[in-house]
Amino acid sequence: MTGAETRPENDAVDTGTAHSARIYDYIIGGKDHFPADREAGDAMVREWPALPVHMRANRDFMNRAVRHLAREAGIRQFLDIGSGIPTSPNIHEIAQAAAPGSRVVYVDNDPLVLDLSRNLMSSTPEGRTAYLEADMRDPAGILAAPEFRTALDPDRPVALTVIVHFLLDEHDAVGIVRRLLDPLPSGSHLAMSIGTADFAPEEVGRVAREYAARGMPMRLRTRAEAAEFFTGLDLVDPGIVQVHHWRPDGTGTEVVRDADIAMYGAVARKP
């Protein structure tokens, strides 16, 4: 794993403290990270050597989910919460390849993500992309933001994509997702990946402790807890499964074992 240090334009970026999005970028082979992120990533991979496989499988799942939503479900609007470091193919690239008129709003609260996203907000002439710096724990603020209301039509179906493993019990993760989804019209979709320790509890537990030691505690959820996010929604086949089992398309180049994956994934439609 190698990477080139990126110099942020935004003085608010804390390059001396590891950040979850930059750790993820480092582990999957990106270039937008700093020594603290590399130290953290190396420590986590020592605890669970399958971590890069797990992270790549999670990214591949979300790519497949977006492709399904654009091609098969007819979704033309996407709200991506916790977008992280932009890595091609991005959600707007996948959606607009299937439907050039697709519109995407990315939401994150990392200033470095904002800096990097400015260079990647290219779009087809028919579509649109926008970036909103906001905290997912403020659903009302996200839905009321000019970036959201200008780029997307709240009266037409929206695909909400979100990752929740850094939301703790006191944050009410299920309530946050519900408050994001409730105002969206019928036909909207929810696509999520949800961290779990169901399949490699010792290894994943050690990785979680490494995150917590750096001020990034996470909440790992059972399958029953993952299902709570989809109450009242119509799950798309195959339902809630480990991410590598969600509609695999045969494009992967590595063998993935169930024990190497610590994430459930699912897509569901709002009736």
PDB file of C-alpha atoms in Angstrom:
ATOM      1  CA  MET A   1       0.000   0.000   0.000  1.00  0.00           C
ATOM      2  CA  THR A   2       1.504   3.266  -1.101  1.00  0.00           C
ATOM      3  CA  GLY A   3       0.222   6.782  -1.389  1.00  0.00           C
ATOM      4  CA  ALA A   4       1.304  10.335  -2.091  1.00  0.00           C
ATOM      5  CA  GLU A   5       0.723  12.974   0.558  1.00  0.00           C
ATOM      6  CA  THR A   6      -1.947  15.469  -0.458  1.00  0.00           C
ATOM      7  CA  ARG A   7      -1.660  19.111   0.549  1.00  0.00           C
ATOM      8  CA  PRO A   8      -5.059  20.451   1.522  1.00  0.00           C
ATOM      9  CA  GLU A   9      -6.127  23.933   0.508  1.00  0.00           C
ATOM     10  CA  ASN A  10      -8.327  24.204   3.597  1.00  0.00           C
ATOM     11  CA  ASP A  11      -6.493  25.189   6.805  1.00  0.00           C
ATOM     12  CA  ALA A  12      -9.203  23.412   8.835  1.00  0.00           C
ATOM     13  CA  VAL A  13      -7.834  20.018   7.807  1.00  0.00           C
ATOM     14  CA  ASP A  14      -6.073  18.334  10.751  1.00  0.00           C
ATOM     15  CA  THR A  15      -3.328  16.353   9.049  1.00  0.00           C
ATOM     16  CA  GLY A  16      -1.792  15.171  12.326  1.00  0.00           C
ATOM     17  CA  THR A  17      -4.795  13.157  13.453  1.00  0.00           C
ATOM     18  CA  ALA A  18      -6.002  10.035  11.665  1.00  0.00           C
ATOM     19  CA  HIS A  19      -9.386  10.367   9.954  1.00  0.00           C
ATOM     20  CA  SER A  20     -11.677   7.478   9.014  1.00  0.00           C
ATOM     21  CA  ALA A  21     -12.136   8.589   5.380  1.00  0.00           C
ATOM     22  CA  ARG A  22      -8.391   8.953   4.860  1.00  0.00           C
ATOM     23  CA  ILE A  23      -7.636   5.624   6.557  1.00  0.00           C
ATOM     24  CA  TYR A  24     -10.121   4.004   4.197  1.00  0.00           C
ATOM     25  CA  ASP A  25      -8.527   5.770   1.220  1.00  0.00           C
ATOM     26  CA  TYR A  26      -5.085   4.544   2.262  1.00  0.00           C
ATOM     27  CA  ILE A  27      -6.110   0.939   2.816  1.00  0.00           C
ATOM     28  CA  ILE A  28      -7.885   0.619  -0.556  1.00  0.00           C
ATOM     29  CA  GLY A  29      -4.842   2.087  -2.328  1.00  0.00           C
ATOM     30  CA  GLY A  30      -5.778   5.761  -2.707  1.00  0.00           C
ATOM     31  CA  LYS A  31      -3.444   8.746  -2.508  1.00  0.00           C
ATOM     32  CA  ASP A  32      -5.195  11.268  -0.280  1.00  0.00           C
ATOM     33  CA  HIS A  33      -3.845  10.570   3.202  1.00  0.00           C
ATOM     34  CA  PHE A  34      -1.166  11.626   5.674  1.00  0.00           C
ATOM     35  CA  PRO A  35       1.335   9.874   7.972  1.00  0.00           C
ATOM     36  CA  ALA A  36      -1.178   9.592  10.841  1.00  0.00           C
ATOM     37  CA  ASP A  37      -3.650   7.876   8.520  1.00  0.00           C
ATOM     38  CA  ARG A  38      -1.020   5.485   7.208  1.00  0.00           C
ATOM     39  CA  GLU A  39       0.117   4.591  10.729  1.00  0.00           C
ATOM     40  CA  ALA A  40      -3.470   3.874  11.738  1.00  0.00           C
ATOM     41  CA  GLY A  41      -4.183   1.881   8.589  1.00  0.00           C
ATOM     42  CA  ASP A  42      -1.059  -0.243   9.006  1.00  0.00           C
ATOM     43  CA  ALA A  43      -1.973  -0.972  12.633  1.00  0.00           C
ATOM     44  CA  MET A  44      -5.482  -2.039  11.630  1.00  0.00           C
ATOM     45  CA  VAL A  45      -4.305  -4.311   8.821  1.00  0.00           C
ATOM     46  CA  ARG A  46      -1.876  -5.976  11.240  1.00  0.00           C
ATOM     47  CA  GLU A  47      -4.872  -6.774  13.447  1.00  0.00           C
ATOM     48  CA  TRP A  48      -6.953  -8.080  10.534  1.00  0.00           C
ATOM     49  CA  PRO A  49      -5.074  -8.754   7.286  1.00  0.00           C
ATOM     50  CA  ALA A  50      -8.405  -9.192   5.445  1.00  0.00           C
ATOM     51  CA  LEU A  51      -9.337  -5.557   6.085  1.00  0.00           C
ATOM     52  CA  PRO A  52      -8.395  -4.362   2.550  1.00  0.00           C
ATOM     53  CA  VAL A  53     -10.513  -7.167   1.040  1.00  0.00           C
ATOM     54  CA  HIS A  54     -13.412  -6.169   3.273  1.00  0.00           C
ATOM     55  CA  MET A  55     -13.149  -2.480   2.336  1.00  0.00           C
ATOM     56  CA  ARG A  56     -12.914  -3.152  -1.392  1.00  0.00           C
ATOM     57  CA  ALA A  57     -15.921  -5.471  -1.202  1.00  0.00           C
ATOM     58  CA  ASN A  58     -17.928  -2.761   0.530  1.00  0.00           C
ATOM     59  CA  ARG A  59     -17.055  -0.233  -2.152  1.00  0.00           C
ATOM     60  CA  ASP A  60     -17.918  -2.725  -4.898  1.00  0.00           C
ATOM     61  CA  PHE A  61     -21.308  -3.363  -3.260  1.00  0.00           C
ATOM     62  CA  MET A  62     -22.207   0.311  -3.282  1.00  0.00           C
ATOM     63  CA  ASN A  63     -21.160   0.592  -6.921  1.00  0.00           C
ATOM     64  CA  ARG A  64     -23.429  -2.331  -7.826  1.00  0.00           C
ATOM     65  CA  ALA A  65     -26.275  -0.871  -5.781  1.00  0.00           C
ATOM     66  CA  VAL A  66     -26.034   2.490  -7.544  1.00  0.00           C
ATOM     67  CA  ARG A  67     -25.879   0.775 -10.921  1.00  0.00           C
ATOM     68  CA  HIS A  68     -29.023  -1.193 -10.057  1.00  0.00           C
ATOM     69  CA  LEU A  69     -30.829   1.922  -8.875  1.00  0.00           C
ATOM     70  CA  ALA A  70     -30.012   3.840 -12.051  1.00  0.00           C
ATOM     71  CA  ARG A  71     -30.506   1.013 -14.575  1.00  0.00           C
ATOM     72  CA  GLU A  72     -33.287  -1.100 -13.105  1.00  0.00           C
ATOM     73  CA  ALA A  73     -35.108   1.052 -10.549  1.00  0.00           C
ATOM     74  CA  GLY A  74     -35.163   4.180 -12.719  1.00  0.00           C
ATOM     75  CA  ILE A  75     -33.697   6.438 -10.023  1.00  0.00           C
ATOM     76  CA  ARG A  76     -32.283   9.707 -11.306  1.00  0.00           C
ATOM     77  CA  GLN A  77     -31.490  11.460  -8.000  1.00  0.00           C
ATOM     78  CA  PHE A  78     -28.946  10.354  -5.394  1.00  0.00           C
ATOM     79  CA  LEU A  79     -28.132  11.694  -1.926  1.00  0.00           C
ATOM     80  CA  ASP A  80     -24.849  10.201  -0.720  1.00  0.00           C
ATOM     81  CA  ILE A  81     -24.301  10.743   3.024  1.00  0.00           C
ATOM     82  CA  GLY A  82     -20.743  10.323   4.278  1.00  0.00           C
ATOM     83  CA  SER A  83     -19.293  10.286   0.792  1.00  0.00           C
ATOM     84  CA  GLY A  84     -15.660  10.177   1.926  1.00  0.00           C
ATOM     85  CA  ILE A  85     -12.578  10.688  -0.244  1.00  0.00           C
ATOM     86  CA  PRO A  86     -13.639  10.795  -3.916  1.00  0.00           C
ATOM     87  CA  THR A  87     -12.385   7.715  -5.759  1.00  0.00           C
ATOM     88  CA  SER A  88     -13.276   6.883  -9.339  1.00  0.00           C
ATOM     89  CA  PRO A  89     -15.726   5.551 -10.261  1.00  0.00           C
ATOM     90  CA  ASN A  90     -17.788   7.908  -8.114  1.00  0.00           C
ATOM     91  CA  ILE A  91     -21.528   7.590  -7.622  1.00  0.00           C
ATOM     92  CA  HIS A  92     -22.258  10.272 -10.221  1.00  0.00           C
ATOM     93  CA  GLU A  93     -20.008   8.540 -12.753  1.00  0.00           C
ATOM     94  CA  ILE A  94     -21.799   5.219 -12.283  1.00  0.00           C
ATOM     95  CA  ALA A  95     -25.287   6.741 -12.261  1.00  0.00           C
ATOM     96  CA  GLN A  96     -24.672   9.027 -15.226  1.00  0.00           C
ATOM     97  CA  ALA A  97     -23.117   6.210 -17.255  1.00  0.00           C
ATOM     98  CA  ALA A  98     -26.473   4.450 -16.933  1.00  0.00           C
ATOM     99  CA  ALA A  99     -28.640   7.575 -17.118  1.00  0.00           C
ATOM    100  CA  PRO A 100     -26.875  10.798 -18.209  1.00  0.00           C
ATOM    101  CA  GLY A 101     -29.531  12.983 -16.563  1.00  0.00           C
ATOM    102  CA  SER A 102     -28.799  11.669 -13.059  1.00  0.00           C
ATOM    103  CA  ARG A 103     -28.218  14.195 -10.264  1.00  0.00           C
ATOM    104  CA  VAL A 104     -26.060  13.542  -7.202  1.00  0.00           C
ATOM    105  CA  VAL A 105     -25.508  15.454  -3.961  1.00  0.00           C
ATOM    106  CA  TYR A 106     -22.542  14.340  -1.869  1.00  0.00           C
ATOM    107  CA  VAL A 107     -22.541  15.070   1.878  1.00  0.00           C
ATOM    108  CA  ASP A 108     -19.550  14.882   4.216  1.00  0.00           C
ATOM    109  CA  ASN A 109     -18.108  16.873   7.105  1.00  0.00           C
ATOM    110  CA  ASP A 110     -14.383  16.481   6.378  1.00  0.00           C
ATOM    111  CA  PRO A 111     -12.802  19.687   4.966  1.00  0.00           C
ATOM    112  CA  LEU A 112     -10.305  17.607   2.965  1.00  0.00           C
ATOM    113  CA  VAL A 113     -13.183  15.849   1.216  1.00  0.00           C
ATOM    114  CA  LEU A 114     -14.557  19.269   0.271  1.00  0.00           C
ATOM    115  CA  ASP A 115     -11.206  20.326  -1.175  1.00  0.00           C
ATOM    116  CA  LEU A 116     -10.848  17.150  -3.221  1.00  0.00           C
ATOM    117  CA  SER A 117     -14.467  17.148  -4.351  1.00  0.00           C
ATOM    118  CA  ARG A 118     -14.118  20.563  -5.963  1.00  0.00           C
ATOM    119  CA  ASN A 119     -11.969  18.953  -8.628  1.00  0.00           C
ATOM    120  CA  LEU A 120     -14.348  16.052  -9.202  1.00  0.00           C
ATOM    121  CA  MET A 121     -17.701  17.749  -9.563  1.00  0.00           C
ATOM    122  CA  SER A 122     -17.715  17.140 -13.284  1.00  0.00           C
ATOM    123  CA  SER A 123     -21.056  16.059 -14.636  1.00  0.00           C
ATOM    124  CA  THR A 124     -22.766  15.227 -17.863  1.00  0.00           C
ATOM    125  CA  PRO A 125     -24.478  18.257 -19.450  1.00  0.00           C
ATOM    126  CA  GLU A 126     -27.826  16.616 -18.737  1.00  0.00           C
ATOM    127  CA  GLY A 127     -27.093  15.855 -15.064  1.00  0.00           C
ATOM    128  CA  ARG A 128     -25.742  17.665 -12.059  1.00  0.00           C
ATOM    129  CA  THR A 129     -23.442  17.095  -9.070  1.00  0.00           C
ATOM    130  CA  ALA A 130     -23.098  19.120  -5.875  1.00  0.00           C
ATOM    131  CA  TYR A 131     -21.234  18.828  -2.576  1.00  0.00           C
ATOM    132  CA  LEU A 132     -22.638  19.759   0.833  1.00  0.00           C
ATOM    133  CA  GLU A 133     -20.423  20.069   3.907  1.00  0.00           C
ATOM    134  CA  ALA A 134     -22.710  18.894   6.707  1.00  0.00           C
ATOM    135  CA  ASP A 135     -23.039  16.402   9.564  1.00  0.00           C
ATOM    136  CA  MET A 136     -25.329  13.430   8.987  1.00  0.00           C
ATOM    137  CA  ARG A 137     -26.539  13.802  12.575  1.00  0.00           C
ATOM    138  CA  ASP A 138     -28.431  16.879  11.349  1.00  0.00           C
ATOM    139  CA  PRO A 139     -30.920  15.408   8.847  1.00  0.00           C
ATOM    140  CA  ALA A 140     -33.137  18.511   8.832  1.00  0.00           C
ATOM    141  CA  GLY A 141     -30.161  20.712   7.999  1.00  0.00           C
ATOM    142  CA  ILE A 142     -29.150  18.467   5.106  1.00  0.00           C
ATOM    143  CA  LEU A 143     -32.630  18.379   3.596  1.00  0.00           C
ATOM    144  CA  ALA A 144     -33.072  22.141   4.001  1.00  0.00           C
ATOM    145  CA  ALA A 145     -29.667  23.056   2.546  1.00  0.00           C
ATOM    146  CA  PRO A 146     -29.658  25.059  -0.718  1.00  0.00           C
ATOM    147  CA  GLU A 147     -27.267  22.529  -2.262  1.00  0.00           C
ATOM    148  CA  PHE A 148     -29.844  19.771  -1.744  1.00  0.00           C
ATOM    149  CA  ARG A 149     -32.915  21.722  -2.778  1.00  0.00           C
ATOM    150  CA  THR A 150     -31.250  23.240  -5.840  1.00  0.00           C
ATOM    151  CA  ALA A 151     -29.686  20.060  -7.196  1.00  0.00           C
ATOM    152  CA  LEU A 152     -32.489  17.606  -6.388  1.00  0.00           C
ATOM    153  CA  ASP A 153     -36.260  17.728  -6.700  1.00  0.00           C
ATOM    154  CA  PRO A 154     -37.659  16.550  -3.331  1.00  0.00           C
ATOM    155  CA  ASP A 155     -40.966  15.668  -5.021  1.00  0.00           C
ATOM    156  CA  ARG A 156     -39.311  12.977  -7.150  1.00  0.00           C
ATOM    157  CA  PRO A 157     -37.783   9.704  -5.883  1.00  0.00           C
ATOM    158  CA  VAL A 158     -34.316   9.935  -4.376  1.00  0.00           C
ATOM    159  CA  ALA A 159     -31.839   7.157  -3.595  1.00  0.00           C
ATOM    160  CA  LEU A 160     -30.331   7.688  -0.153  1.00  0.00           C
ATOM    161  CA  THR A 161     -26.953   5.975   0.261  1.00  0.00           C
ATOM    162  CA  VAL A 162     -25.461   5.923   3.736  1.00  0.00           C
ATOM    163  CA  ILE A 163     -22.958   4.169   6.006  1.00  0.00           C
ATOM    164  CA  VAL A 164     -23.697   4.176   9.746  1.00  0.00           C
ATOM    165  CA  HIS A 165     -20.974   2.313  11.625  1.00  0.00           C
ATOM    166  CA  PHE A 166     -19.601   5.520  13.180  1.00  0.00           C
ATOM    167  CA  LEU A 167     -23.034   6.402  14.585  1.00  0.00           C
ATOM    168  CA  LEU A 168     -23.270   5.205  18.189  1.00  0.00           C
ATOM    169  CA  ASP A 169     -26.339   4.280  20.216  1.00  0.00           C
ATOM    170  CA  GLU A 170     -26.596   7.792  21.648  1.00  0.00           C
ATOM    171  CA  HIS A 171     -26.793   9.184  18.126  1.00  0.00           C
ATOM    172  CA  ASP A 172     -29.920   7.127  17.289  1.00  0.00           C
ATOM    173  CA  ALA A 173     -28.703   5.877  13.928  1.00  0.00           C
ATOM    174  CA  VAL A 174     -32.054   4.329  12.983  1.00  0.00           C
ATOM    175  CA  GLY A 175     -33.812   7.600  13.801  1.00  0.00           C
ATOM    176  CA  ILE A 176     -31.331   9.613  11.733  1.00  0.00           C
ATOM    177  CA  VAL A 177     -31.835   7.418   8.678  1.00  0.00           C
ATOM    178  CA  ARG A 178     -35.603   7.541   9.161  1.00  0.00           C
ATOM    179  CA  ARG A 179     -35.585  11.352   9.390  1.00  0.00           C
ATOM    180  CA  LEU A 180     -33.616  11.499   6.149  1.00  0.00           C
ATOM    181  CA  LEU A 181     -35.920   9.062   4.371  1.00  0.00           C
ATOM    182  CA  ASP A 182     -39.336  10.092   5.722  1.00  0.00           C
ATOM    183  CA  PRO A 183     -39.603  13.385   3.768  1.00  0.00           C
ATOM    184  CA  LEU A 184     -38.651  11.668   0.503  1.00  0.00           C
ATOM    185  CA  PRO A 185     -41.505  10.561  -1.772  1.00  0.00           C
ATOM    186  CA  SER A 186     -42.772   7.072  -2.480  1.00  0.00           C
ATOM    187  CA  GLY A 187     -40.436   5.238  -4.842  1.00  0.00           C
ATOM    188  CA  SER A 188     -37.334   6.537  -3.089  1.00  0.00           C
ATOM    189  CA  HIS A 189     -34.742   3.942  -2.107  1.00  0.00           C
ATOM    190  CA  LEU A 190     -32.348   3.319   0.764  1.00  0.00           C
ATOM    191  CA  ALA A 191     -28.983   1.671   0.067  1.00  0.00           C
ATOM    192  CA  MET A 192     -26.848   0.955   3.115  1.00  0.00           C
ATOM    193  CA  SER A 193     -23.841  -0.943   4.320  1.00  0.00           C
ATOM    194  CA  ILE A 194     -23.797  -1.740   8.034  1.00  0.00           C
ATOM    195  CA  GLY A 195     -20.718  -2.835   9.967  1.00  0.00           C
ATOM    196  CA  THR A 196     -20.961  -6.121  11.854  1.00  0.00           C
ATOM    197  CA  ALA A 197     -18.845  -8.471  13.951  1.00  0.00           C
ATOM    198  CA  ASP A 198     -21.059 -11.462  13.178  1.00  0.00           C
ATOM    199  CA  PHE A 199     -18.501 -13.250  10.997  1.00  0.00           C
ATOM    200  CA  ALA A 200     -15.050 -12.452  12.413  1.00  0.00           C
ATOM    201  CA  PRO A 201     -15.755 -11.137  15.910  1.00  0.00           C
ATOM    202  CA  GLU A 202     -12.233 -11.281  17.318  1.00  0.00           C
ATOM    203  CA  GLU A 203     -10.523  -9.716  14.313  1.00  0.00           C
ATOM    204  CA  VAL A 204     -13.151  -7.049  13.753  1.00  0.00           C
ATOM    205  CA  GLY A 205     -13.182  -6.300  17.460  1.00  0.00           C
ATOM    206  CA  ARG A 206      -9.455  -5.610  17.365  1.00  0.00           C
ATOM    207  CA  VAL A 207      -9.877  -3.259  14.399  1.00  0.00           C
ATOM    208  CA  ALA A 208     -12.691  -1.460  16.209  1.00  0.00           C
ATOM    209  CA  ARG A 209     -10.426  -0.957  19.216  1.00  0.00           C
ATOM    210  CA  GLU A 210      -7.775   0.593  16.957  1.00  0.00           C
ATOM    211  CA  TYR A 211     -10.358   3.056  15.631  1.00  0.00           C
ATOM    212  CA  ALA A 212     -11.589   3.841  19.150  1.00  0.00           C
ATOM    213  CA  ALA A 213      -8.041   4.436  20.394  1.00  0.00           C
ATOM    214  CA  ARG A 214      -7.778   7.201  17.781  1.00  0.00           C
ATOM    215  CA  GLY A 215     -11.035   8.871  18.764  1.00  0.00           C
ATOM    216  CA  MET A 216     -13.256   7.085  16.201  1.00  0.00           C
ATOM    217  CA  PRO A 217     -15.466   4.665  18.115  1.00  0.00           C
ATOM    218  CA  MET A 218     -17.773   2.566  15.982  1.00  0.00           C
ATOM    219  CA  ARG A 219     -20.939   0.577  16.557  1.00  0.00           C
ATOM    220  CA  LEU A 220     -20.990  -2.890  15.021  1.00  0.00           C
ATOM    221  CA  ARG A 221     -24.477  -4.339  14.547  1.00  0.00           C
ATOM    222  CA  THR A 222     -26.029  -7.785  14.339  1.00  0.00           C
ATOM    223  CA  ARG A 223     -28.204  -8.777  11.408  1.00  0.00           C
ATOM    224  CA  ALA A 224     -31.309  -8.183  13.513  1.00  0.00           C
ATOM    225  CA  GLU A 225     -30.079  -4.684  14.324  1.00  0.00           C
ATOM    226  CA  ALA A 226     -29.285  -4.068  10.654  1.00  0.00           C
ATOM    227  CA  ALA A 227     -32.853  -5.048   9.772  1.00  0.00           C
ATOM    228  CA  GLU A 228     -34.220  -2.237  11.961  1.00  0.00           C
ATOM    229  CA  PHE A 229     -33.087   0.327   9.375  1.00  0.00           C
ATOM    230  CA  PHE A 230     -35.403  -1.221   6.778  1.00  0.00           C
ATOM    231  CA  THR A 231     -38.594  -1.479   8.806  1.00  0.00           C
ATOM    232  CA  GLY A 232     -41.556  -0.522   6.605  1.00  0.00           C
ATOM    233  CA  LEU A 233     -39.520  -0.670   3.389  1.00  0.00           C
ATOM    234  CA  ASP A 234     -39.618  -3.245   0.603  1.00  0.00           C
ATOM    235  CA  LEU A 235     -36.271  -5.012   0.456  1.00  0.00           C
ATOM    236  CA  VAL A 236     -34.810  -5.648  -2.981  1.00  0.00           C
ATOM    237  CA  ASP A 237     -33.634  -9.238  -3.524  1.00  0.00           C
ATOM    238  CA  PRO A 238     -31.514 -10.756  -2.056  1.00  0.00           C
ATOM    239  CA  GLY A 239     -32.381  -8.722   1.052  1.00  0.00           C
ATOM    240  CA  ILE A 240     -29.885  -8.098   3.866  1.00  0.00           C
ATOM    241  CA  VAL A 241     -26.697 -10.069   3.134  1.00  0.00           C
ATOM    242  CA  GLN A 242     -22.971  -9.681   3.443  1.00  0.00           C
ATOM    243  CA  VAL A 243     -21.979  -7.101   0.865  1.00  0.00           C
ATOM    244  CA  HIS A 244     -20.142  -9.518  -1.435  1.00  0.00           C
ATOM    245  CA  HIS A 245     -23.315 -11.620  -1.738  1.00  0.00           C
ATOM    246  CA  TRP A 246     -25.486  -8.705  -2.904  1.00  0.00           C
ATOM    247  CA  ARG A 247     -25.995  -9.329  -6.630  1.00  0.00           C
ATOM    248  CA  PRO A 248     -22.371 -10.191  -7.493  1.00  0.00           C
ATOM    249  CA  ASP A 249     -21.662  -9.415 -11.123  1.00  0.00           C
ATOM    250  CA  GLY A 250     -18.589 -11.573 -11.656  1.00  0.00           C
ATOM    251  CA  THR A 251     -16.240  -8.637 -12.184  1.00  0.00           C
ATOM    252  CA  GLY A 252     -14.269  -9.159  -8.969  1.00  0.00           C
ATOM    253  CA  THR A 253     -10.740 -10.466  -9.320  1.00  0.00           C
ATOM    254  CA  GLU A 254     -10.208 -11.816  -5.787  1.00  0.00           C
ATOM    255  CA  VAL A 255     -11.744 -14.697  -3.882  1.00  0.00           C
ATOM    256  CA  VAL A 256     -13.746 -13.340  -0.950  1.00  0.00           C
ATOM    257  CA  ARG A 257     -14.549 -15.512   2.063  1.00  0.00           C
ATOM    258  CA  ASP A 258     -17.468 -14.776   4.364  1.00  0.00           C
ATOM    259  CA  ALA A 259     -14.994 -14.499   7.252  1.00  0.00           C
ATOM    260  CA  ASP A 260     -13.249 -11.645   5.405  1.00  0.00           C
ATOM    261  CA  ILE A 261     -16.352  -9.436   5.289  1.00  0.00           C
ATOM    262  CA  ALA A 262     -17.689  -7.428   8.231  1.00  0.00           C
ATOM    263  CA  MET A 263     -20.468  -5.533   6.498  1.00  0.00           C
ATOM    264  CA  TYR A 264     -24.105  -6.212   5.712  1.00  0.00           C
ATOM    265  CA  GLY A 265     -25.560  -4.550   2.649  1.00  0.00           C
ATOM    266  CA  ALA A 266     -29.080  -4.020   1.420  1.00  0.00           C
ATOM    267  CA  VAL A 267     -31.232  -1.921  -0.894  1.00  0.00           C
ATOM    268  CA  ALA A 268     -34.892  -1.214  -0.166  1.00  0.00           C
ATOM    269  CA  ARG A 269     -37.732   0.762  -1.746  1.00  0.00           C
ATOM    270  CA  LYS A 270     -40.016   3.143   0.103  1.00  0.00           C
ATOM    271  CA  PRO A 271     -43.646   2.182  -0.652  1.00  0.00           C
TER     272      PRO A 271
END
